[in-house]
CSV table of C-alpha atoms in Angstrom, one decimal:
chain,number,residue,atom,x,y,z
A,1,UNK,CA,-8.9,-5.3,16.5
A,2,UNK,CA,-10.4,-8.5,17.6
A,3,UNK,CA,-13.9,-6.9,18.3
A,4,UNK,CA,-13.6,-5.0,14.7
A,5,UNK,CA,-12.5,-8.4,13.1
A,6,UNK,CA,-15.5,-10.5,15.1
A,7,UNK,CA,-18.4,-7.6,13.9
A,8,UNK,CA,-17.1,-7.3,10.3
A,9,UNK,CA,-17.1,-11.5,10.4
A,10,UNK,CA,-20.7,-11.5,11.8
A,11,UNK,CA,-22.0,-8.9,8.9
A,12,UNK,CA,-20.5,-10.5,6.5
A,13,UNK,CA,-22.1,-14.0,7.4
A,14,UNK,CA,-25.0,-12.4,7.7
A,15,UNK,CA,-25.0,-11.0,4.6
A,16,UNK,CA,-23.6,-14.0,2.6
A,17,UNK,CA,-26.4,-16.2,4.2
A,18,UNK,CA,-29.2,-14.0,2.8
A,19,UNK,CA,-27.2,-14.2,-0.2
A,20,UNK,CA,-27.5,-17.8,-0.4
A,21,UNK,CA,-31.1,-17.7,0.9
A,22,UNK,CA,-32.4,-15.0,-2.1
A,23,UNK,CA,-30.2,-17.0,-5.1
A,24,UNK,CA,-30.4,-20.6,-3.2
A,25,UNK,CA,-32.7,-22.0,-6.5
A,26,UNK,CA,-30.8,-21.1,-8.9
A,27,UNK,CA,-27.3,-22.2,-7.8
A,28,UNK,CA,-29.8,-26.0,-7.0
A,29,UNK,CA,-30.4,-25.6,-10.4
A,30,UNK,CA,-26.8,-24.8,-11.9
A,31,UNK,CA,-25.0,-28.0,-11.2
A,32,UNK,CA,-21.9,-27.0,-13.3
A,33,UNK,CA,-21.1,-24.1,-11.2
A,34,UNK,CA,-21.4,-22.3,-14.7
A,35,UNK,CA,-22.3,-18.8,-15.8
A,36,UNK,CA,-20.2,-15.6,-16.0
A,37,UNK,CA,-19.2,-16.3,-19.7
A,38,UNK,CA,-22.2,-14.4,-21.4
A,39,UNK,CA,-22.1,-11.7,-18.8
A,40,UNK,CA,-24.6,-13.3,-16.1
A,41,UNK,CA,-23.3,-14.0,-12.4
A,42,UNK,CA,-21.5,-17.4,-11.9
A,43,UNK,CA,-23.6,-19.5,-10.0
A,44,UNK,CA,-23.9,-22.7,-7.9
A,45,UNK,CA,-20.3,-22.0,-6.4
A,46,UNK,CA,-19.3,-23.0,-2.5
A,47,UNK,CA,-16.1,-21.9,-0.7
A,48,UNK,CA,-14.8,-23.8,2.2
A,49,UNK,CA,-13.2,-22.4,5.3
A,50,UNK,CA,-11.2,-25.3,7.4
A,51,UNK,CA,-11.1,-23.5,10.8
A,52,UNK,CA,-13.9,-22.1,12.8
A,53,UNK,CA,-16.0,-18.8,11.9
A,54,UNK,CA,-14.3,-15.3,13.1
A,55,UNK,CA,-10.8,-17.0,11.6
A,56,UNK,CA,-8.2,-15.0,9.3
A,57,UNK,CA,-9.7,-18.1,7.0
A,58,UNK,CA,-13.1,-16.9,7.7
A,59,UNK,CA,-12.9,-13.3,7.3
A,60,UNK,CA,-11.1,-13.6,4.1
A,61,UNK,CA,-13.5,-16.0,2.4
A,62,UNK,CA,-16.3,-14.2,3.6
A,63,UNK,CA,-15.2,-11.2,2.1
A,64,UNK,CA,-14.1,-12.5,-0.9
A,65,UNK,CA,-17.7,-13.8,-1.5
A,66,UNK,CA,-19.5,-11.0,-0.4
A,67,UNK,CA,-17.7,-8.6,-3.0
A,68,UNK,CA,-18.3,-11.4,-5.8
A,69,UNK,CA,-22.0,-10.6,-5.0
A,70,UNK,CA,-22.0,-7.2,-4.7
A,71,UNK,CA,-20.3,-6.5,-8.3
A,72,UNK,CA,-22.4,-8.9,-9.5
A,73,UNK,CA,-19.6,-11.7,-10.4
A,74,UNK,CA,-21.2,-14.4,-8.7
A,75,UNK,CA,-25.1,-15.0,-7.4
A,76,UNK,CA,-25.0,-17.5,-4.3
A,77,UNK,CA,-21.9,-18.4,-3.9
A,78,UNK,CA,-22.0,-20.3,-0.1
A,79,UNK,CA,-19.4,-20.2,2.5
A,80,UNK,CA,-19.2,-23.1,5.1
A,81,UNK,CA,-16.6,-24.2,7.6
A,82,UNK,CA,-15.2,-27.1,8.2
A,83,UNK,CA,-12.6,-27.3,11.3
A,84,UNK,CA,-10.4,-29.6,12.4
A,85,UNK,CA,-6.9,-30.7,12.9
A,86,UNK,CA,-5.2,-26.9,12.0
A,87,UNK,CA,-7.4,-27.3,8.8
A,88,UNK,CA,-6.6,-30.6,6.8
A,89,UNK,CA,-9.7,-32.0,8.1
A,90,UNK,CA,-11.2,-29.7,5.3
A,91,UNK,CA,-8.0,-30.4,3.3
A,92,UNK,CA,-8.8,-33.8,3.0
A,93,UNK,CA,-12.6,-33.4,2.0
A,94,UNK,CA,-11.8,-30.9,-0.4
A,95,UNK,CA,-9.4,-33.7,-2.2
A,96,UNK,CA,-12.6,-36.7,-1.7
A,97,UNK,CA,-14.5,-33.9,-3.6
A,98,UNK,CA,-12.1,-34.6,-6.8
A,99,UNK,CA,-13.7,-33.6,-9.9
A,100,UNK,CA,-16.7,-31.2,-8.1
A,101,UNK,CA,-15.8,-27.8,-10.3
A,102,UNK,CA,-18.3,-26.4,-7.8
A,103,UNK,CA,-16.5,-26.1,-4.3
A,104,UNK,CA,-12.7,-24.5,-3.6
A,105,UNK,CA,-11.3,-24.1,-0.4
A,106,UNK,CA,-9.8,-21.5,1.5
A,107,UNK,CA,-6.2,-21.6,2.7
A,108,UNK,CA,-3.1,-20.4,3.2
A,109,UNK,CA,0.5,-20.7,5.1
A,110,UNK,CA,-0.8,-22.0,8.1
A,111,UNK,CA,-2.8,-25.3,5.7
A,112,UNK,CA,0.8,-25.6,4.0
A,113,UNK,CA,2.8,-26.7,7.4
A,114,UNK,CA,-0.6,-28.4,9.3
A,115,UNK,CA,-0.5,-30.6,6.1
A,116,UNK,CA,3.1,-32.1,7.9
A,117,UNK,CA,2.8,-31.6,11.6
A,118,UNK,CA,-0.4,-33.1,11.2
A,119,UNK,CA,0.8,-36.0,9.0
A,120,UNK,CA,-2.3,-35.4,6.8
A,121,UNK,CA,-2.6,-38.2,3.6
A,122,UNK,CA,-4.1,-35.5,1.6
A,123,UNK,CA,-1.5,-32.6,1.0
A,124,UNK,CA,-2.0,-29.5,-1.3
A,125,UNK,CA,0.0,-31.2,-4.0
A,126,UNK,CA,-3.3,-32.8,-4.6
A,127,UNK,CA,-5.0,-30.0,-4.9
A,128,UNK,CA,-5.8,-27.5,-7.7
A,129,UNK,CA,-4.1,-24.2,-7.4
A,130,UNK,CA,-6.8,-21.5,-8.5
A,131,UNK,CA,-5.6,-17.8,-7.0
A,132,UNK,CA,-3.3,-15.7,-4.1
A,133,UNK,CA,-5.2,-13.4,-2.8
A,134,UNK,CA,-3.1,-11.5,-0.3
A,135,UNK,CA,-0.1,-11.2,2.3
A,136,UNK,CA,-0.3,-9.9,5.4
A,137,UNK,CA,2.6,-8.9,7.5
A,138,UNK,CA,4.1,-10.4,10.6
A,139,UNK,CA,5.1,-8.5,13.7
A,140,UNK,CA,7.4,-8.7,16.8
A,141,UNK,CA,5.6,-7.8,19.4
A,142,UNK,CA,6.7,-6.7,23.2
A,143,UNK,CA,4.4,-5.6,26.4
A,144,UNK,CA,4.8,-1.5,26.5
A,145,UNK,CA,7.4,-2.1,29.9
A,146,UNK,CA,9.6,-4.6,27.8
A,147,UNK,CA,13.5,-3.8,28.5
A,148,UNK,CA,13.6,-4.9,24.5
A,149,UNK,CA,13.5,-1.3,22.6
A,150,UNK,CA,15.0,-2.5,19.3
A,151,UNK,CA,15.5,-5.8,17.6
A,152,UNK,CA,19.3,-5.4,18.5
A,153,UNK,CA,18.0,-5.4,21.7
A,154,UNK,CA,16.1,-8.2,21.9
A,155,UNK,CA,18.2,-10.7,19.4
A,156,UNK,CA,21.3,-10.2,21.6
A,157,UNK,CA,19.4,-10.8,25.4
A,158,UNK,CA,18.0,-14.2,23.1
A,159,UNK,CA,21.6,-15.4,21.4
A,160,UNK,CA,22.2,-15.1,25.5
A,161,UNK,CA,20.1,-18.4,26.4
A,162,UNK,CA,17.4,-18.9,23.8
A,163,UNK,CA,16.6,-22.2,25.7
A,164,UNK,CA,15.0,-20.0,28.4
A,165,UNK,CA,13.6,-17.1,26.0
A,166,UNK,CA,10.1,-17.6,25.8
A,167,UNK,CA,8.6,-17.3,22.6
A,168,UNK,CA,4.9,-16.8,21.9
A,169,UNK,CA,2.5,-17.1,18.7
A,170,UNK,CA,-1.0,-17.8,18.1
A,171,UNK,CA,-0.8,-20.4,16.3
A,172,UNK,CA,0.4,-24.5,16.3
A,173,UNK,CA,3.6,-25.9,15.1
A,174,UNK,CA,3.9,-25.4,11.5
A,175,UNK,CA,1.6,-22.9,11.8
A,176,UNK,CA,2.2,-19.0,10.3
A,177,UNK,CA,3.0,-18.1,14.1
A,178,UNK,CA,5.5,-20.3,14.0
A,179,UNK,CA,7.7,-20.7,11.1
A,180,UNK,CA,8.1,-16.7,12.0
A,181,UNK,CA,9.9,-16.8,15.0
A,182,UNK,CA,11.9,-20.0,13.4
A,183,UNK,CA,12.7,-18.5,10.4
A,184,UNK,CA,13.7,-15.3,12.5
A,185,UNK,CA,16.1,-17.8,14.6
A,186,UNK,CA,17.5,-18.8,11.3
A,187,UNK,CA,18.2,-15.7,10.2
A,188,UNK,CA,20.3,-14.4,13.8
A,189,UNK,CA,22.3,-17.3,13.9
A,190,UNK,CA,20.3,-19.5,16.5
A,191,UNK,CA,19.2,-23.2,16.0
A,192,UNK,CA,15.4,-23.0,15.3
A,193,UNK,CA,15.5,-26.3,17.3
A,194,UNK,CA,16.7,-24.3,20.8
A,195,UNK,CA,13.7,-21.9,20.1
A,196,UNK,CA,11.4,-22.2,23.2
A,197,UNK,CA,8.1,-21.5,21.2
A,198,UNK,CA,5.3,-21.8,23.1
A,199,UNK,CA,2.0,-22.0,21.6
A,200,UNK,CA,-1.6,-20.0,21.8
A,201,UNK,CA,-4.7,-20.7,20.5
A,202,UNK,CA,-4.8,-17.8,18.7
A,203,UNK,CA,-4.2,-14.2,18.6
A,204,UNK,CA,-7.2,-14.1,21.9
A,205,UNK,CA,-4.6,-16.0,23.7
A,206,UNK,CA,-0.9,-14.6,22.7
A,207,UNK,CA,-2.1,-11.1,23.4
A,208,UNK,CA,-2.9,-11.9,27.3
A,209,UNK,CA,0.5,-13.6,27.2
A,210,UNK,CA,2.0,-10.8,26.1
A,211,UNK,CA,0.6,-8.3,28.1
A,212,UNK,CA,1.3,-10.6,31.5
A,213,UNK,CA,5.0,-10.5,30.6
A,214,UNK,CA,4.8,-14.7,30.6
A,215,UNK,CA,7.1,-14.0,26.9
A,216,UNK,CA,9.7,-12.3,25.9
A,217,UNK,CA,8.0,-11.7,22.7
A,218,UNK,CA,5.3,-12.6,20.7
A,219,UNK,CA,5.0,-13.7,17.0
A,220,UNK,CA,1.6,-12.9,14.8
A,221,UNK,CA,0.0,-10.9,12.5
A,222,UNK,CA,0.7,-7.4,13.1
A,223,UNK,CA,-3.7,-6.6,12.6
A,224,UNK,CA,-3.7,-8.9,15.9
A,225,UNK,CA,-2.4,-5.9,17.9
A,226,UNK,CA,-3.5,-2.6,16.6
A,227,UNK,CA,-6.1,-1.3,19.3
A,228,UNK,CA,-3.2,-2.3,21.7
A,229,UNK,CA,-0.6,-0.5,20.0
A,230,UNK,CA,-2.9,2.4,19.7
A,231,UNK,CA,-3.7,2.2,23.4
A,232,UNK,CA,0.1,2.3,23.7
A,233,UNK,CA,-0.2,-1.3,25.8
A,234,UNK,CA,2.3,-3.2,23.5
A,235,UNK,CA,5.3,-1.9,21.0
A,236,UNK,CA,6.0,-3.7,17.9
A,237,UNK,CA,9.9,-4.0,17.1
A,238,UNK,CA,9.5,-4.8,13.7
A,239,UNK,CA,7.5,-6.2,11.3
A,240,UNK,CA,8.4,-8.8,8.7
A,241,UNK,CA,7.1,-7.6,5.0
A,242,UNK,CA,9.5,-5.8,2.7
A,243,UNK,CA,8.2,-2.6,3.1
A,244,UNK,CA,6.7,-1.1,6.1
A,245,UNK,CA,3.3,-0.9,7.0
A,246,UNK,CA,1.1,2.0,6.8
A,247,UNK,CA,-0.7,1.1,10.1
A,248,UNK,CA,2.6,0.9,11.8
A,249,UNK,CA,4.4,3.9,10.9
A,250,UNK,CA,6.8,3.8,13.3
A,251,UNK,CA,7.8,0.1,12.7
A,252,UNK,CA,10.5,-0.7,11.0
A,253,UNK,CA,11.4,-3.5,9.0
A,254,UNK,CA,13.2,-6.5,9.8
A,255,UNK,CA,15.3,-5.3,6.8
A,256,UNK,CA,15.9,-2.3,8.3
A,257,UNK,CA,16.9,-3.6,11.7
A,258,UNK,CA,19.8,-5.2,10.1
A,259,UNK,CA,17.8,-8.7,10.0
A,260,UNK,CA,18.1,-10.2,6.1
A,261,UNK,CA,14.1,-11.8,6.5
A,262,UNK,CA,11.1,-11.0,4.4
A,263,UNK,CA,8.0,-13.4,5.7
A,264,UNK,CA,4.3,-12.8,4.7
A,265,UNK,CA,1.2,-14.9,5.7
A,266,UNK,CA,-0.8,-15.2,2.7
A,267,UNK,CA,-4.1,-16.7,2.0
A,268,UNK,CA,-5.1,-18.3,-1.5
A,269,UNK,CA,-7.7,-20.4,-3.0
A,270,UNK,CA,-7.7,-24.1,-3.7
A,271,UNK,CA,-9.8,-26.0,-5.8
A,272,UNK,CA,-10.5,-30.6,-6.0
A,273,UNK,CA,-8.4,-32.6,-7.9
A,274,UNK,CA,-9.4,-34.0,-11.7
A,275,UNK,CA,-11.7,-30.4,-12.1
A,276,UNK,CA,-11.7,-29.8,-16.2
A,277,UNK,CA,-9.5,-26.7,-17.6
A,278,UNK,CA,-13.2,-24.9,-18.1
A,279,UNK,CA,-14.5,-25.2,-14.4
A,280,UNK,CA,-10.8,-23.9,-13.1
A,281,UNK,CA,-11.4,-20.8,-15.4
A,282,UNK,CA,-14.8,-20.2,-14.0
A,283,UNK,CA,-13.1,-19.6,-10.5
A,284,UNK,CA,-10.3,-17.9,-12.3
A,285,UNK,CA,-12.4,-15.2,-14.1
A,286,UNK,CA,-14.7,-14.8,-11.8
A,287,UNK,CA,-12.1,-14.2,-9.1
A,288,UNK,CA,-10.1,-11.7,-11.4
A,289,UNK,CA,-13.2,-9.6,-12.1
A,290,UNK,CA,-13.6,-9.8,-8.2
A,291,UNK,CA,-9.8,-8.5,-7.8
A,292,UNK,CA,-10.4,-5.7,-10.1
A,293,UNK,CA,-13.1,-4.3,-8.3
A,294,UNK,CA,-13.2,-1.2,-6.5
A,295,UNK,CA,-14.9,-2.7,-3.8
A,296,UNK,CA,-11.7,-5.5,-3.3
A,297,UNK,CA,-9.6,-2.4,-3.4
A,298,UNK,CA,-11.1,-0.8,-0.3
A,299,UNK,CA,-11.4,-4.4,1.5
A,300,UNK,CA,-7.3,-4.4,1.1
A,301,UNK,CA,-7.2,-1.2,2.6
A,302,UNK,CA,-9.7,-1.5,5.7
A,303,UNK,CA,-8.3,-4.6,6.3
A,304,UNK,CA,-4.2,-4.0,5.9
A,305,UNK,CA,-4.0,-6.9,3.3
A,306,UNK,CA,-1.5,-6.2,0.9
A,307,UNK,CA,-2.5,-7.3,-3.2
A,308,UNK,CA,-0.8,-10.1,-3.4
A,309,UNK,CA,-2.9,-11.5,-6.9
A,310,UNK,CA,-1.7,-14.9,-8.8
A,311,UNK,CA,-3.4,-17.5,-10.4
A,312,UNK,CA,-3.2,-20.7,-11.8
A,313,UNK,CA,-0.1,-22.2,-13.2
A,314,UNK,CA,1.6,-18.8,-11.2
A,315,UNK,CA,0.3,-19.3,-7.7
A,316,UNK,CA,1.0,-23.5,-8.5
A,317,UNK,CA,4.8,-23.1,-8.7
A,318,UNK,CA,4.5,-20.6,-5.7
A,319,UNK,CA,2.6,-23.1,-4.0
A,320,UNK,CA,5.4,-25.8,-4.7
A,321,UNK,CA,8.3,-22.9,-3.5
A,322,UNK,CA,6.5,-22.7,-0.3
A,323,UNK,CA,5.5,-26.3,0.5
A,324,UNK,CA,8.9,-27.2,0.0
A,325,UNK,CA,10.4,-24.3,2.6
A,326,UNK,CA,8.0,-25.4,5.1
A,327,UNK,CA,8.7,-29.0,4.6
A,328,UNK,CA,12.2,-28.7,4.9
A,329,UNK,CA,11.9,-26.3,8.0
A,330,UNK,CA,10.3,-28.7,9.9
A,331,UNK,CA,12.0,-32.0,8.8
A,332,UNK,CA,14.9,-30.0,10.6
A,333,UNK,CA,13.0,-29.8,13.6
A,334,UNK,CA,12.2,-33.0,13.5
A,335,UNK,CA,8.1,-32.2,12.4
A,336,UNK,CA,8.0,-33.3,9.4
């Protein structure tokens, strides 16, 4: 999956760039980041990733922008990264840029908790709320010689001494990787503060982990894992969405394992503070139109995102749900 993700990242930076390159003029010249209302492409338009190229962050930005331009929704609409600090470096810049209608930022769980753990002064509170985009479902993950055939199995050997029950995800502390296995300790009756979570840089890193039996079990993104679980290296227990996934087949849910836990990682779009009601319904329409493409439709399905589509004042009080779950989950481990 990680070679499919990394070739599909590199086309669509290269494509985006040429994009940029063939319409660069006339986004220079559109300085309100306007169009789209009389039927021409939006223009002058520039989404930030705050992680590195290659990223979940990445992938989905770059996709995003790439199907603005091919329905014709947008002309020149430039993707850049900006990494640092599990992304509230970017956070930060994007709420200096208040008032710039022209740039939004990518995001997601992960931006929600690294707002905390990193003590960040700018937090998405600040921010402008423009659309969710998708969920993606988390997996429990075990090498293919695990003694762990079921959750049942695994929960009870973890109530045994979860102390000494290694935990892995690819991710930092606050991160999507894990509040899973945290929120999954809730959920079993353990204290999310005995959870020995030990952290990766990244699916690139858990999966080695995994495979070396250095964890019990790992914690991610089920699209982390699919060449493995095709190659029959590692078994996924269960996978954390309501519903099971298609590309899993033979995973069940939490739900259906007896554990009461839904947990997606989504991925949205913020915009600056202090933009006018006009320049947040650029983004809006022109990410609607986008959404109701056929072309979005088949992106969701190559890539396992599930449609998880809100905007404005809808994906704001979402945003608040979540900001206060995560703050409170880590203010009881003693994070936040």
């Amino acid at each position: 999956m990680r070679t499919r993700r990394a070739a599909l990242v590199g086309a669509l930076a290269a494509a985006s760039m040429l994009a940029v390159s063939a319409c660069g003029a006339t986004a220079d010249k559109d300085e309100s980041g306007s169009g789209g209302g009389d039927g021409k492409p939006v223009t002058g338009l520039r989404l930030m990733v705050p992680n590195t190229p290659g990223s979940g962050y990445d992938l989905t930005a770059r996709t995003v922008t790439q199907v603005m331009q091919d329905t014709k929704v947008a002309s020149g609409v430039q993707v850049f990264n900006l990494p640092g600090a599990s992304g509230t470096v970017g956070l930060q810049r994007l709420v200096n840029e208040k008032g710039n209608g022209k740039m939004a930022m990518q995001m997601g769980l992960g931006v929600v908790g690294a707002s905390y753990t990193s003590k960040s002064k700018a937090t998405l509170t600040d921010t402008t709320p423009i659309a969710k985009l998708i969920e993606e479902a988390g997996a429990i993950v075990v090498p293919k010689d695990s003694p762990y055939k079921t959750m049942d199995d695994l929960v009870t050997a973890w109530k045994k001494n979860p102390k000494k029950f290694a935990v892995g995800g690819g991710s930092s502390p606050g991160g999507p990787d894990h509040l899973l296995p945290m929120q999954l300790a809730k959920a079993v009756g353990i204290k999310p503060k005995d959870v020995n979570y030990v952290s990766y840089d990244g699916g690139g890193e858990l999966l080695p982990a995994i495979l070396g039996n250095k964890i019990a079990f790992g914690a991610s993104g089920f699209g982390e894992f699919l060449d493995q679980v095709e190659a029959g290296q590692v078994r996924v227990l269960a996978v954390s969405s309501e519903k099971p996934v298609d590309a899993l087949k033979d995973a069940p849910t939490l739900k259906d394992s007896g554990i009461d836990l839904v947990f997606t990682n989504w991925r949205g779009i913020v915009a600056p503070p202090g933009i006018t009601d006009e320049q947040k319904k650029t983004w809006i329409d022109a990410l609607t139109t986008m959404h109701d493409s056929a072309d979005w439709k088949a992106q969701l399905e190559k890539n396992g995102w599930v449609d998880a589509f809100a905007t404005g004042d809808e994906f704001g009080t979402y945003l608040t749900e979540q900001d206060k779950a995560v703050a409170d989950l880590l203010a009881e481990l003693g994070l936040a």
